[in-house]
């Protein structure tokens, strides 16, 4: 049993950002493998990181969910939890479609990991005020994408 657990953990930690090369056809399905969010999201020597078309399309879908919610007057706890579910679906698609690799992919993790943490906090909210603050953090993190990626 311990060997199986160790093998599973090794696979998770080596599946992304490790030294081995992945083919362009490999699909990356797990983005939450790190226990601590890496720090230091910054431009790539003053220019934006390159994201693939699928990632850009999926991020636009996430931002569309945020824009629609921001344009509405819905602000109950149920409203926030509903938008959290929609965001989770959009992020699941983004993660499922991910084929990026290399430094650009690593930079994507620096944006995505905090976004997923903030979304988890939103989904765990128990009051409308708590949800409002968590939603604001999700919205702010999601909108950083266009600052750092093209």
Coordinates of C-alpha atoms in Angstrom, one line a residue:
X1 CA 0.0 0.0 0.0
X2 CA 2.8 2.4 0.9
X3 CA 4.6 1.6 -2.4
X4 CA 1.4 2.4 -4.4
X5 CA 1.0 5.7 -2.5
X6 CA 4.6 6.7 -3.2
X7 CA 4.3 5.8 -6.8
X8 CA 1.1 7.8 -7.2
X9 CA 2.7 10.8 -5.5
X10 CA 5.8 10.5 -7.7
X11 CA 3.7 10.5 -10.8
X12 CA 1.8 13.6 -9.6
X13 CA 4.9 15.6 -8.8
X14 CA 6.6 14.6 -12.1
X15 CA 3.6 15.1 -14.3
X16 CA 4.1 18.8 -14.6
X17 CA 7.0 21.2 -14.6
X18 CA 9.5 18.3 -14.2
X19 CA 12.7 18.0 -16.3
X20 CA 11.2 15.5 -18.7
X21 CA 9.9 16.6 -22.1
X22 CA 6.3 16.0 -23.1
X23 CA 5.1 15.7 -26.6
X24 CA 2.7 18.3 -28.0
X25 CA 0.0 15.7 -28.0
X26 CA 0.1 15.1 -24.3
X27 CA -2.9 16.5 -22.5
X28 CA -2.3 18.0 -19.1
X29 CA -5.2 17.2 -16.8
X30 CA -3.9 18.1 -13.3
X31 CA -3.0 21.6 -12.4
X32 CA -3.4 21.4 -8.6
X33 CA -0.4 19.2 -7.9
X34 CA 1.7 21.7 -6.0
X35 CA 1.2 22.1 -2.3
X36 CA 2.3 25.8 -2.2
X37 CA 1.6 28.4 -4.8
X38 CA 4.8 29.4 -6.6
X39 CA 5.5 33.1 -6.3
X40 CA 6.7 35.7 -8.7
X41 CA 4.3 35.9 -11.7
X42 CA 6.1 38.4 -13.9
X43 CA 6.4 39.2 -17.5
X44 CA 8.9 37.2 -19.6
X45 CA 11.8 39.7 -19.8
X46 CA 9.3 42.5 -20.2
X47 CA 7.0 40.8 -22.7
X48 CA 3.8 38.7 -22.2
X49 CA 4.0 34.9 -22.0
X50 CA 2.7 33.0 -25.0
X51 CA -0.5 31.0 -24.4
X52 CA -1.9 28.6 -26.9
X53 CA -5.3 29.3 -28.6
X54 CA -7.2 26.8 -26.5
X55 CA -6.0 28.5 -23.3
X56 CA -6.8 31.9 -24.6
X57 CA -10.3 30.8 -25.6
X58 CA -11.0 29.1 -22.3
X59 CA -9.8 32.1 -20.3
X60 CA -12.1 34.3 -22.4
X61 CA -14.9 32.0 -21.3
X62 CA -13.9 32.5 -17.6
X63 CA -13.9 36.2 -18.1
X64 CA -17.3 36.1 -19.8
X65 CA -18.7 34.3 -16.7
X66 CA -17.3 37.1 -14.5
X67 CA -18.5 39.9 -16.8
X68 CA -22.0 38.5 -16.9
X69 CA -22.1 38.2 -13.1
X70 CA -20.7 41.7 -12.7
X71 CA -23.4 43.1 -15.0
X72 CA -26.1 41.4 -12.9
X73 CA -27.6 42.6 -9.6
X74 CA -27.5 39.1 -8.1
X75 CA -25.6 39.2 -4.8
X76 CA -27.0 36.6 -2.5
X77 CA -24.9 33.7 -1.2
X78 CA -26.7 31.4 -3.6
X79 CA -25.9 33.8 -6.5
X80 CA -22.2 33.7 -5.6
X81 CA -22.2 29.9 -5.2
X82 CA -23.9 29.6 -8.6
X83 CA -21.3 31.7 -10.3
X84 CA -18.6 29.7 -8.5
X85 CA -20.0 26.5 -10.1
X86 CA -20.0 28.1 -13.5
X87 CA -16.4 29.3 -13.0
X88 CA -15.4 25.8 -11.9
X89 CA -16.8 24.3 -15.1
X90 CA -14.9 26.8 -17.2
X91 CA -11.7 26.2 -15.4
X92 CA -12.1 22.4 -15.6
X93 CA -12.3 22.9 -19.4
X94 CA -9.3 25.1 -19.4
X95 CA -7.3 22.5 -17.5
X96 CA -8.6 19.6 -19.6
X97 CA -7.7 21.4 -22.8
X98 CA -4.2 22.4 -21.6
X99 CA -1.4 21.3 -24.0
X100 CA 1.1 24.1 -23.1
X101 CA 4.5 23.2 -21.9
X102 CA 7.8 24.8 -21.0
X103 CA 8.3 28.2 -19.3
X104 CA 5.0 29.6 -20.7
X105 CA 3.2 26.7 -19.0
X106 CA 5.1 27.2 -15.8
X107 CA 4.0 30.9 -15.8
X108 CA 0.4 29.8 -16.4
X109 CA 0.6 27.8 -13.2
X110 CA 1.7 31.0 -11.4
X111 CA -1.6 32.6 -12.5
X112 CA -3.9 29.5 -12.3
X113 CA -2.9 28.1 -8.9
X114 CA -3.9 31.2 -7.0
X115 CA -7.1 31.5 -9.1
X116 CA -8.1 27.9 -8.1
X117 CA -7.4 28.7 -4.4
X118 CA -9.5 31.8 -4.6
X119 CA -12.3 29.8 -6.3
X120 CA -12.1 27.2 -3.5
X121 CA -12.5 30.0 -0.9
X122 CA -15.6 31.3 -2.8
X123 CA -17.1 27.8 -3.0
X124 CA -16.6 27.4 0.8
X125 CA -18.2 30.7 1.6
X126 CA -21.0 30.5 4.1
X127 CA -22.3 34.1 4.1
X128 CA -22.9 36.6 1.3
X129 CA -20.3 39.0 2.7
X130 CA -17.7 36.3 2.8
X131 CA -18.6 35.2 -0.8
X132 CA -18.5 38.8 -2.0
X133 CA -14.9 39.2 -0.8
X134 CA -13.9 35.8 -2.2
X135 CA -15.5 36.6 -5.5
X136 CA -13.6 39.9 -5.7
X137 CA -10.4 38.0 -5.2
X138 CA -11.4 35.5 -8.0
X139 CA -12.3 38.4 -10.3
X140 CA -9.0 40.2 -9.7
X141 CA -6.9 37.1 -10.2
X142 CA -8.6 36.1 -13.4
X143 CA -8.1 39.5 -14.9
X144 CA -4.4 39.3 -14.3
X145 CA -4.2 36.9 -17.2
X146 CA -4.4 39.6 -19.9
X147 CA -1.6 41.5 -18.2
X148 CA 0.8 38.5 -18.3
X149 CA -0.3 36.4 -21.3
X150 CA -1.1 36.8 -24.9

